[in-house]
Amino acid sequence: MRVVLVEDLYLLREGLTHLLTAHGFEVVSAVETGPELLTAVEEHRPDVAIVDVRLPPTFTDEGLQAAHEARRRIPGLPVLVLSQHVEQLYARELLADGSGAIGYLLKDRVFNATQFVDALRRVAEGGTAMDPEVISKLVESNAHQEPLGTLTAREREVLELMAEGCSNAAVSHRLYISEGAVSKHIASVFTKLNLTNSNDTNRRVLAVLAYLNSANLD
């Protein structure tokens, strides 16, 4: 799997490169600015891009804007964004196009190599990988909004874990319920969100996007 990485901190950039290489990824380009990211993705057409939110020169949202532009130039480009802190507005902006293949993790997650690599693979395969701390912030603001307000408490729990990128088996393990029960809850979520005319993978992504985009983050 081919990766383009943009991170302005040299030690973190090198550390990520070594970590990814050790787990079988090919880092085709590791750069430190937004413009360099755009050049790299157009040249290499990677399977996934890893982008730091805050990049030179102002260290505000240059990485986020570069990620948007990269996905505009290469529609559907999977992007995993790394941030030092939970930035709810950034999460909403990332999900605005509704196409999936997006991840948003706090940089602390990088230190758990297994968790980080699993999240990267999910994003590269077209899914979502949202940091649990981001999810918890969104839960506080969207629980009563339609159509999510029609979900039961258990269905919301299942959907939150889906947003983190959990498989049915992982949801079963986290909630101490059977996989059969998980499947029933997910089917109910799909029905209540009117996601009935697509395959299960697409419906899973669409359900997560509906959940995350419903939050009042402004």
XYZ file of N, CA and C in Angstrom:
654
model
N 0.850 -1.191 0.000
C 0.000 0.000 0.000
C 0.887 1.243 0.000
N 0.627 2.152 -0.918
C 1.492 3.315 -1.124
C 0.941 4.525 -0.365
N 1.836 5.212 0.362
C 1.434 6.289 1.262
C 2.210 7.564 0.947
N 1.493 8.694 0.962
C 2.134 10.009 0.984
C 1.896 10.599 2.366
N 2.939 11.131 2.965
C 2.887 11.654 4.331
C 3.312 13.113 4.343
N 2.521 13.965 5.022
C 2.946 15.352 5.219
C 2.902 15.665 6.711
N 4.065 16.007 7.243
C 4.242 16.313 8.668
C 5.454 17.231 8.777
N 5.265 18.394 9.421
C 6.356 19.368 9.445
C 7.445 19.040 10.462
N 7.128 18.266 11.495
C 8.136 17.912 12.496
C 9.003 16.764 11.980
N 10.280 17.025 11.849
C 11.186 16.051 11.237
C 11.180 14.710 11.971
N 11.295 14.748 13.297
C 11.387 13.498 14.043
C 10.112 12.668 13.913
N 8.953 13.330 13.956
C 7.697 12.596 13.807
C 7.552 12.071 12.382
N 7.948 12.881 11.415
C 7.874 12.442 10.014
C 8.739 11.201 9.795
N 9.957 11.234 10.330
C 10.846 10.083 10.178
C 10.323 8.879 10.961
N 9.793 9.146 12.155
C 9.261 8.054 12.959
C 8.086 7.366 12.282
N 7.184 8.164 11.714
C 6.042 7.597 11.000
C 6.496 6.808 9.776
N 7.482 7.330 9.088
C 7.995 6.633 7.905
C 8.530 5.259 8.284
N 9.304 5.193 9.358
C 9.855 3.908 9.802
C 8.748 2.968 10.278
N 7.782 3.507 11.020
C 6.677 2.679 11.510
C 5.894 2.078 10.344
N 5.567 2.913 9.372
C 4.784 2.440 8.229
C 5.553 1.408 7.416
N 6.828 1.665 7.204
C 7.655 0.718 6.454
C 7.718 -0.628 7.162
N 7.832 -0.583 8.488
C 7.903 -1.814 9.274
C 6.618 -2.626 9.189
N 5.501 -1.954 8.873
C 4.210 -2.647 8.783
C 3.798 -2.905 7.336
N 4.749 -2.823 6.431
C 4.484 -3.233 5.064
C 3.989 -2.162 4.117
N 3.929 -0.907 4.575
C 3.524 0.187 3.697
C 4.737 0.708 2.928
N 4.477 1.295 1.775
C 5.529 1.953 1.005
C 5.295 3.460 1.066
N 6.161 4.166 1.767
C 6.048 5.624 1.852
C 6.721 6.206 0.609
N 5.903 6.601 -0.361
C 6.449 7.066 -1.640
C 6.903 8.514 -1.577
N 6.404 9.260 -0.570
C 6.830 10.646 -0.401
C 6.517 11.088 1.021
N 7.489 11.741 1.667
C 7.306 12.299 3.009
C 7.738 13.755 2.958
N 6.776 14.671 3.090
C 7.037 16.095 2.885
C 6.572 16.885 4.102
N 6.758 18.223 4.058
C 6.453 19.008 5.251
C 5.521 20.188 5.030
N 5.025 20.414 3.813
C 4.111 21.531 3.576
C 2.931 21.092 2.715
N 1.871 21.910 2.742
C 0.694 21.628 1.937
C 0.969 21.580 0.443
N 1.650 22.585 -0.116
C 1.950 22.545 -1.553
C 2.750 21.304 -1.952
N 3.672 20.889 -1.087
C 4.440 19.675 -1.383
C 3.539 18.443 -1.377
N 2.544 18.434 -0.490
C 1.582 17.331 -0.471
C 0.858 17.236 -1.805
N 0.368 18.375 -2.306
C -0.389 18.369 -3.553
C 0.467 17.870 -4.712
N 1.709 18.304 -4.746
C 2.623 17.828 -5.788
C 2.826 16.322 -5.678
N 2.993 15.847 -4.446
C 3.275 14.425 -4.224
C 2.093 13.537 -4.597
N 0.872 13.945 -4.223
C -0.274 13.079 -4.522
C -0.554 13.036 -6.022
N -0.317 14.144 -6.710
C -0.535 14.135 -8.156
C 0.536 13.319 -8.869
N 1.747 13.345 -8.338
C 2.835 12.596 -8.963
C 2.730 11.102 -8.685
N 2.417 10.739 -7.439
C 2.480 9.335 -7.032
C 1.129 8.622 -7.005
N 0.023 9.369 -6.956
C -1.308 8.756 -6.874
C -1.337 7.661 -5.797
N -1.134 8.039 -4.539
C -1.013 7.042 -3.468
C -2.349 6.379 -3.142
N -2.271 5.297 -2.383
C -3.478 4.629 -1.898
C -4.102 5.391 -0.741
N -3.279 6.157 -0.021
C -3.769 6.926 1.122
C -2.759 8.024 1.444
N -3.265 9.147 1.959
C -2.400 10.243 2.399
C -2.587 10.461 3.895
N -1.490 10.710 4.589
C -1.520 11.049 6.014
C -1.138 12.517 6.128
N -2.006 13.305 6.770
C -1.843 14.759 6.744
C -1.938 15.341 8.152
N -0.933 16.101 8.542
C -0.993 16.868 9.789
C -1.877 18.094 9.550
N -2.791 18.379 10.472
C -3.699 19.521 10.304
C -2.936 20.834 10.239
N -1.992 21.026 11.146
C -1.301 22.316 11.264
C 0.069 22.245 10.594
N 0.213 23.019 9.518
C 1.451 23.021 8.745
C 1.941 24.453 8.552
N 3.208 24.621 8.136
C 3.707 25.958 7.827
C 2.887 26.576 6.686
N 2.800 27.918 6.600
C 3.581 28.856 7.419
C 2.872 29.331 8.686
N 1.532 29.213 8.769
C 0.830 29.799 9.916
C 0.497 28.777 10.999
N 0.608 27.494 10.679
C 0.313 26.420 11.629
C -1.112 26.529 12.180
N -2.052 26.825 11.282
C -3.468 26.836 11.666
C -4.161 25.643 11.016
N -4.619 25.808 9.772
C -5.319 24.697 9.126
C -4.792 24.408 7.723
N -3.513 24.729 7.483
C -2.955 24.496 6.145
C -3.066 23.035 5.709
N -2.855 22.124 6.649
C -2.946 20.706 6.304
C -4.349 20.311 5.906
N -5.327 20.808 6.643
C -6.720 20.509 6.331
C -7.087 21.034 4.947
N -6.686 22.266 4.659
C -6.993 22.837 3.352
C -6.290 22.069 2.237
N -5.065 21.635 2.492
C -4.346 20.841 1.499
C -5.042 19.502 1.271
N -5.573 18.911 2.347
C -6.299 17.645 2.217
C -7.544 17.827 1.357
N -8.280 18.919 1.592
C -9.460 19.210 0.770
C -9.073 19.356 -0.699
N -8.012 20.099 -0.946
C -7.595 20.336 -2.324
C -7.115 19.039 -2.978
N -6.430 18.206 -2.214
C -5.968 16.924 -2.752
C -7.151 16.057 -3.161
N -8.214 16.062 -2.339
C -9.399 15.268 -2.674
C -10.195 15.897 -3.817
N -10.058 17.199 -3.991
C -10.696 17.838 -5.149
C -9.982 17.426 -6.432
N -8.659 17.381 -6.361
C -7.879 17.021 -7.545
C -7.945 15.525 -7.839
N -8.006 14.728 -6.777
C -8.093 13.272 -6.926
C -9.313 12.810 -6.138
N -10.494 12.858 -6.741
C -11.730 12.518 -6.017
C -11.650 11.149 -5.350
N -12.074 11.130 -4.083
C -12.078 9.878 -3.344
C -10.752 9.495 -2.732
N -9.730 10.348 -2.872
C -8.429 10.031 -2.277
C -8.589 9.792 -0.775
N -8.226 8.619 -0.273
C -8.317 8.375 1.169
C -7.326 9.256 1.934
N -7.804 9.894 2.988
C -6.970 10.807 3.774
C -7.165 10.529 5.261
N -6.057 10.341 5.952
C -6.068 10.231 7.411
C -5.407 11.480 7.973
N -6.179 12.271 8.708
C -5.688 13.527 9.268
C -5.254 13.307 10.713
N -4.118 13.892 11.062
C -3.611 13.837 12.429
C -3.672 15.224 13.048
N -4.109 15.289 14.307
C -4.230 16.572 14.987
C -3.741 16.438 16.420
N -3.161 17.509 16.930
C -2.680 17.502 18.307
C -3.835 17.533 19.298
N -4.928 18.208 18.908
C -6.084 18.364 19.791
C -7.362 18.063 19.022
N -8.453 17.847 19.748
C -9.755 17.651 19.117
C -10.231 18.977 18.549
N -10.415 19.022 17.248
C -10.927 20.209 16.563
C -12.221 19.792 15.869
N -13.355 20.034 16.526
C -14.618 19.522 16.007
C -14.967 20.095 14.635
N -14.690 21.373 14.435
C -15.003 21.987 13.151
C -14.213 21.325 12.032
N -12.954 20.980 12.306
C -12.142 20.316 11.297
C -12.753 18.966 10.925
N -13.240 18.243 11.921
C -13.859 16.945 11.650
C -15.066 17.116 10.737
N -15.865 18.126 11.008
C -17.045 18.367 10.176
C -16.647 18.724 8.749
N -15.645 19.576 8.599
C -15.207 19.982 7.266
C -14.698 18.786 6.471
N -13.990 17.898 7.126
C -13.463 16.724 6.444
C -14.578 15.854 5.874
N -15.684 15.784 6.597
C -16.768 14.890 6.219
C -17.788 15.536 5.291
N -17.574 16.800 4.961
C -18.602 17.563 4.260
C -18.955 16.998 2.892
N -17.993 16.373 2.189
C -18.317 15.897 0.842
C -19.051 14.569 0.845
N -19.141 13.923 2.022
C -19.957 12.722 2.151
C -19.451 11.500 1.413
N -18.171 11.470 1.054
C -17.681 10.363 0.235
C -16.914 9.301 1.014
N -16.711 9.484 2.306
C -15.998 8.484 3.088
C -14.505 8.500 2.825
N -13.830 7.389 3.181
C -12.375 7.272 3.046
C -11.668 8.403 3.789
N -12.150 8.662 5.012
C -11.626 9.762 5.824
C -11.345 9.263 7.241
N -10.231 9.715 7.785
C -9.927 9.424 9.177
C -9.464 10.678 9.884
N -9.720 10.741 11.185
C -9.302 11.884 11.998
C -8.846 11.320 13.335
N -7.547 11.349 13.565
C -6.990 10.804 14.796
C -6.145 11.839 15.516
N -6.134 11.752 16.833
C -5.182 12.535 17.606
C -3.796 11.916 17.459
N -2.782 12.768 17.505
C -1.418 12.277 17.289
C -0.995 11.247 18.336
N -1.601 11.307 19.513
C -1.263 10.331 20.545
C -1.500 8.902 20.074
N -2.451 8.710 19.148
C -2.776 7.357 18.674
C -1.623 6.735 17.906
N -0.722 7.565 17.395
C 0.417 7.055 16.640
C 1.276 6.141 17.511
N 1.281 6.398 18.816
C 2.123 5.616 19.712
C 1.571 4.213 19.953
N 0.324 3.986 19.551
C -0.233 2.634 19.538
C -0.193 2.172 18.089
N 0.899 1.516 17.717
C 1.135 1.194 16.309
C 0.014 0.359 15.710
N -0.470 -0.621 16.451
C -1.522 -1.492 15.928
C -2.788 -0.704 15.635
N -3.187 0.138 16.575
C -4.389 0.953 16.406
C -4.232 1.909 15.225
N -3.074 2.528 15.128
C -2.832 3.488 14.059
C -2.847 2.811 12.689
N -2.155 1.704 12.571
C -2.084 0.991 11.289
C -3.456 0.459 10.886
N -4.207 -0.059 11.852
C -5.559 -0.541 11.549
C -6.436 0.591 11.021
N -6.334 1.761 11.658
C -7.120 2.917 11.218
C -6.723 3.325 9.802
N -5.439 3.331 9.530
C -4.961 3.720 8.203
C -5.477 2.763 7.134
N -5.462 1.480 7.426
C -5.957 0.496 6.450
C -7.457 0.677 6.203
N -8.216 0.947 7.257
C -9.657 1.142 7.084
C -9.937 2.331 6.174
N -9.215 3.413 6.400
C -9.406 4.604 5.572
C -9.024 4.307 4.123
N -7.900 3.636 3.924
C -7.443 3.311 2.572
C -8.453 2.442 1.832
N -9.206 1.647 2.585
C -10.208 0.764 1.982
C -11.561 1.442 1.801
N -11.624 2.757 2.104
C -12.851 3.505 1.863
C -13.727 3.723 3.075
N -13.261 3.296 4.242
C -14.051 3.451 5.456
C -13.709 4.721 6.214
N -14.113 4.753 7.479
C -13.822 5.895 8.338
C -13.072 5.419 9.572
N -12.309 6.320 10.151
C -11.595 6.029 11.395
C -11.548 7.321 12.192
N -12.515 7.493 13.072
C -12.608 8.720 13.852
C -12.129 8.465 15.276
N -11.337 9.381 15.791
C -10.794 9.240 17.133
C -11.921 9.190 18.163
N -11.825 8.292 19.147
C -12.876 8.209 20.169
C -13.153 9.534 20.869
N -12.131 10.371 21.051
C -12.359 11.662 21.705
C -13.183 12.591 20.818
N -12.988 12.491 19.501
C -13.811 13.276 18.577
C -15.252 12.793 18.656
N -15.422 11.476 18.658
C -16.766 10.902 18.730
C -17.481 11.366 19.994
N -16.780 11.353 21.124
C -17.424 11.729 22.383
C -17.899 13.174 22.348
N -17.146 14.047 21.683
C -17.565 15.442 21.553
C -18.823 15.552 20.700
N -18.874 14.765 19.634
C -20.025 14.827 18.742
C -21.282 14.281 19.411
N -21.099 13.251 20.219
C -22.247 12.645 20.897
C -22.971 13.668 21.761
N -22.205 14.545 22.401
C -22.797 15.525 23.300
C -23.764 16.456 22.579
N -23.552 16.666 21.280
C -24.325 17.696 20.591
C -25.384 17.182 19.626
N -25.403 15.869 19.336
C -26.316 15.443 18.276
C -27.327 14.385 18.682
N -27.378 14.012 19.942
C -28.188 12.863 20.341
C -29.673 13.035 20.049
N -30.168 14.275 20.004
C -31.611 14.476 19.845
C -31.994 15.004 18.463
N -31.040 15.083 17.549
C -31.340 15.607 16.227
C -31.907 14.512 15.331
N -32.823 14.906 14.429
C -33.393 13.965 13.471
C -32.406 13.742 12.329
N -32.392 12.493 11.750
C -33.160 11.322 12.173
C -32.501 10.525 13.289
N -31.360 10.993 13.764
C -30.648 10.226 14.780
C -31.400 10.176 16.100
N -32.291 11.142 16.301
C -33.081 11.142 17.523
C -34.008 9.949 17.626
N -34.239 9.256 16.507
C -35.113 8.082 16.524
C -34.374 6.819 16.949
N -33.051 6.886 17.022
C -32.278 5.704 17.398
C -32.381 5.451 18.899
N -32.354 4.180 19.264
C -32.316 3.832 20.680
C -30.914 4.097 21.221
N -30.790 4.065 22.538
C -29.481 4.284 23.160
C -28.476 3.244 22.678
N -28.900 1.986 22.577
C -27.998 0.926 22.124
C -27.617 1.117 20.660
N -28.566 1.537 19.839
C -28.257 1.780 18.427
C -27.257 2.916 18.271
N -27.372 3.941 19.120
C -26.387 5.032 19.066
C -25.009 4.534 19.484
N -24.969 3.667 20.493
C -23.680 3.105 20.914
C -23.028 2.329 19.773
N -23.833 1.534 19.083
C -23.318 0.755 17.956
C -22.809 1.685 16.860
N -23.572 2.740 16.574
C -23.179 3.677 15.525
C -21.908 4.438 15.905
N -21.769 4.780 17.175
C -20.545 5.454 17.630
C -19.323 4.573 17.382
N -19.453 3.284 17.683
C -18.329 2.368 17.479
C -18.069 2.143 15.994
N -19.121 2.141 15.194
C -18.933 2.075 13.742
C -18.137 3.281 13.261
N -18.420 4.447 13.847
C -17.705 5.664 13.459
C -16.221 5.565 13.795
N -15.906 4.866 14.873
C -14.498 4.655 15.217
C -13.828 3.702 14.237
N -14.647 2.954 13.491
C -14.108 2.009 12.524
C -14.199 0.569 12.968
N -14.960 0.311 14.039
C -15.053 -1.050 14.572
C -15.838 -1.968 13.638
N -15.364 -3.198 13.504
C -16.100 -4.232 12.789
C -17.231 -4.736 13.677
N -18.111 -5.577 13.117
C -19.181 -6.155 13.927
C -18.614 -6.936 15.107
N -17.539 -7.679 14.853
C -16.931 -8.466 15.925
C -16.379 -7.558 17.020
N -15.768 -6.442 16.615
C -15.213 -5.513 17.598
C -16.318 -4.835 18.397
N -17.419 -4.485 17.735
C -18.562 -3.893 18.439
C -19.104 -4.893 19.452
N -19.224 -6.148 19.026
C -19.704 -7.206 19.915
C -18.836 -7.302 21.163
N -17.529 -7.259 20.966
C -16.586 -7.363 22.086
C -16.688 -6.154 23.008
N -16.800 -4.962 22.431
C -16.828 -3.738 23.234
C -18.114 -3.616 24.048
N -19.237 -4.077 23.475
C -20.531 -3.901 24.140
C -21.003 -5.162 24.869
N -20.222 -6.238 24.777
C -20.577 -7.499 25.442
C -21.933 -8.025 24.977
N -22.150 -7.960 23.668
C -23.358 -8.534 23.076
C -22.936 -9.422 21.915
N -23.837 -10.271 21.452
C -23.494 -11.199 20.379
C -23.372 -10.467 19.042
N -22.654 -11.082 18.102
C -22.549 -10.490 16.772
C -23.913 -10.456 16.087
N -24.756 -11.439 16.400
C -26.101 -11.432 15.844
C -26.882 -10.209 16.301
N -26.731 -9.866 17.585
C -27.405 -8.681 18.115
C -26.853 -7.421 17.461
N -25.541 -7.388 17.243
C -24.930 -6.235 16.573
C -25.519 -6.070 15.181
N -25.619 -7.167 14.445
C -26.167 -7.113 13.085
C -27.596 -6.581 13.083
N -28.388 -6.997 14.068
C -29.770 -6.516 14.150
C -29.818 -5.021 14.439
N -28.953 -4.558 15.343
C -28.915 -3.126 15.646
C -28.490 -2.324 14.415
N -27.497 -2.828 13.687
C -27.025 -2.118 12.494
C -28.119 -2.076 11.434
N -28.830 -3.185 11.261
C -29.928 -3.210 10.292
C -30.989 -2.178 10.658
N -31.259 -2.048 11.956
C -32.239 -1.063 12.412
C -31.747 0.356 12.154
N -30.454 0.588 12.381
C -29.865 1.905 12.103
C -30.024 2.242 10.626
N -29.695 1.285 9.751
C -29.822 1.515 8.312
C -31.259 1.890 7.947
N -32.215 1.173 8.527
C -33.620 1.431 8.216
C -34.043 2.818 8.680
N -33.678 3.170 9.911
C -34.083 4.464 10.462
C -33.422 5.633 9.744
N -32.226 5.396 9.193
C -31.539 6.452 8.446
C -31.853 6.383 6.956
N -32.788 5.484 6.604
C -33.244 5.336 5.219
C -32.100 4.966 4.280
N -31.243 4.063 4.740
C -30.116 3.596 3.930
C -30.398 2.157 3.510
N -31.293 2.009 2.552
C -31.761 0.669 2.197
C -31.404 0.240 0.787
N -30.807 1.132 -0.011
C -30.586 0.802 -1.423
C -29.117 0.809 -1.817
N -28.283 0.232 -0.976
C -26.858 0.181 -1.270
C -26.285 -1.059 -0.614
N -25.032 -1.401 -0.958
C -24.446 -2.569 -0.309
C -24.067 -2.235 1.129
N -23.781 -3.272 1.921
C -23.563 -3.072 3.351
C -22.377 -2.169 3.648
N -21.303 -2.296 2.858
C -20.132 -1.455 3.103
C -20.471 0.009 2.895
N -21.141 0.314 1.783
C -21.513 1.701 1.515
C -22.495 2.223 2.552
N -23.449 1.385 2.945
C -24.426 1.824 3.943
C -23.746 2.096 5.277
N -22.753 1.301 5.603
C -22.023 1.505 6.857
C -21.343 2.868 6.850
N -20.671 3.184 5.750
C -20.003 4.478 5.631
C -21.019 5.612 5.649
N -22.115 5.466 4.911
C -23.132 6.514 4.857
C -23.771 6.748 6.222
N -23.979 5.676 6.983
C -24.552 5.822 8.322
C -23.615 6.611 9.223
N -22.331 6.302 9.144
C -21.341 7.026 9.944
C -21.305 8.495 9.544
N -21.325 8.759 8.241
C -21.286 10.141 7.774
C -22.529 10.904 8.215
N -23.685 10.256 8.154
C -24.918 10.902 8.607
C -24.821 11.249 10.082
N -24.265 10.332 10.841
C -24.102 10.535 12.281
C -23.170 11.704 12.576
N -22.005 11.703 11.937
C -21.013 12.730 12.220
C -21.423 14.091 11.681
N -22.039 14.115 10.510
C -22.430 15.388 9.911
C -23.616 16.034 10.606
N -24.331 15.260 11.433
C -25.502 15.818 12.105
C -25.124 16.689 13.290
N -23.872 16.599 13.734
C -23.464 17.347 14.923
C -23.464 18.841 14.654
N -23.869 19.598 15.647
C -23.844 21.063 15.549
C -22.498 21.549 16.044
N -21.541 21.691 15.110
C -20.169 21.985 15.498
C -19.783 23.437 15.295
N -20.668 24.235 14.770
C -20.290 25.617 14.466
C -20.268 26.470 15.724
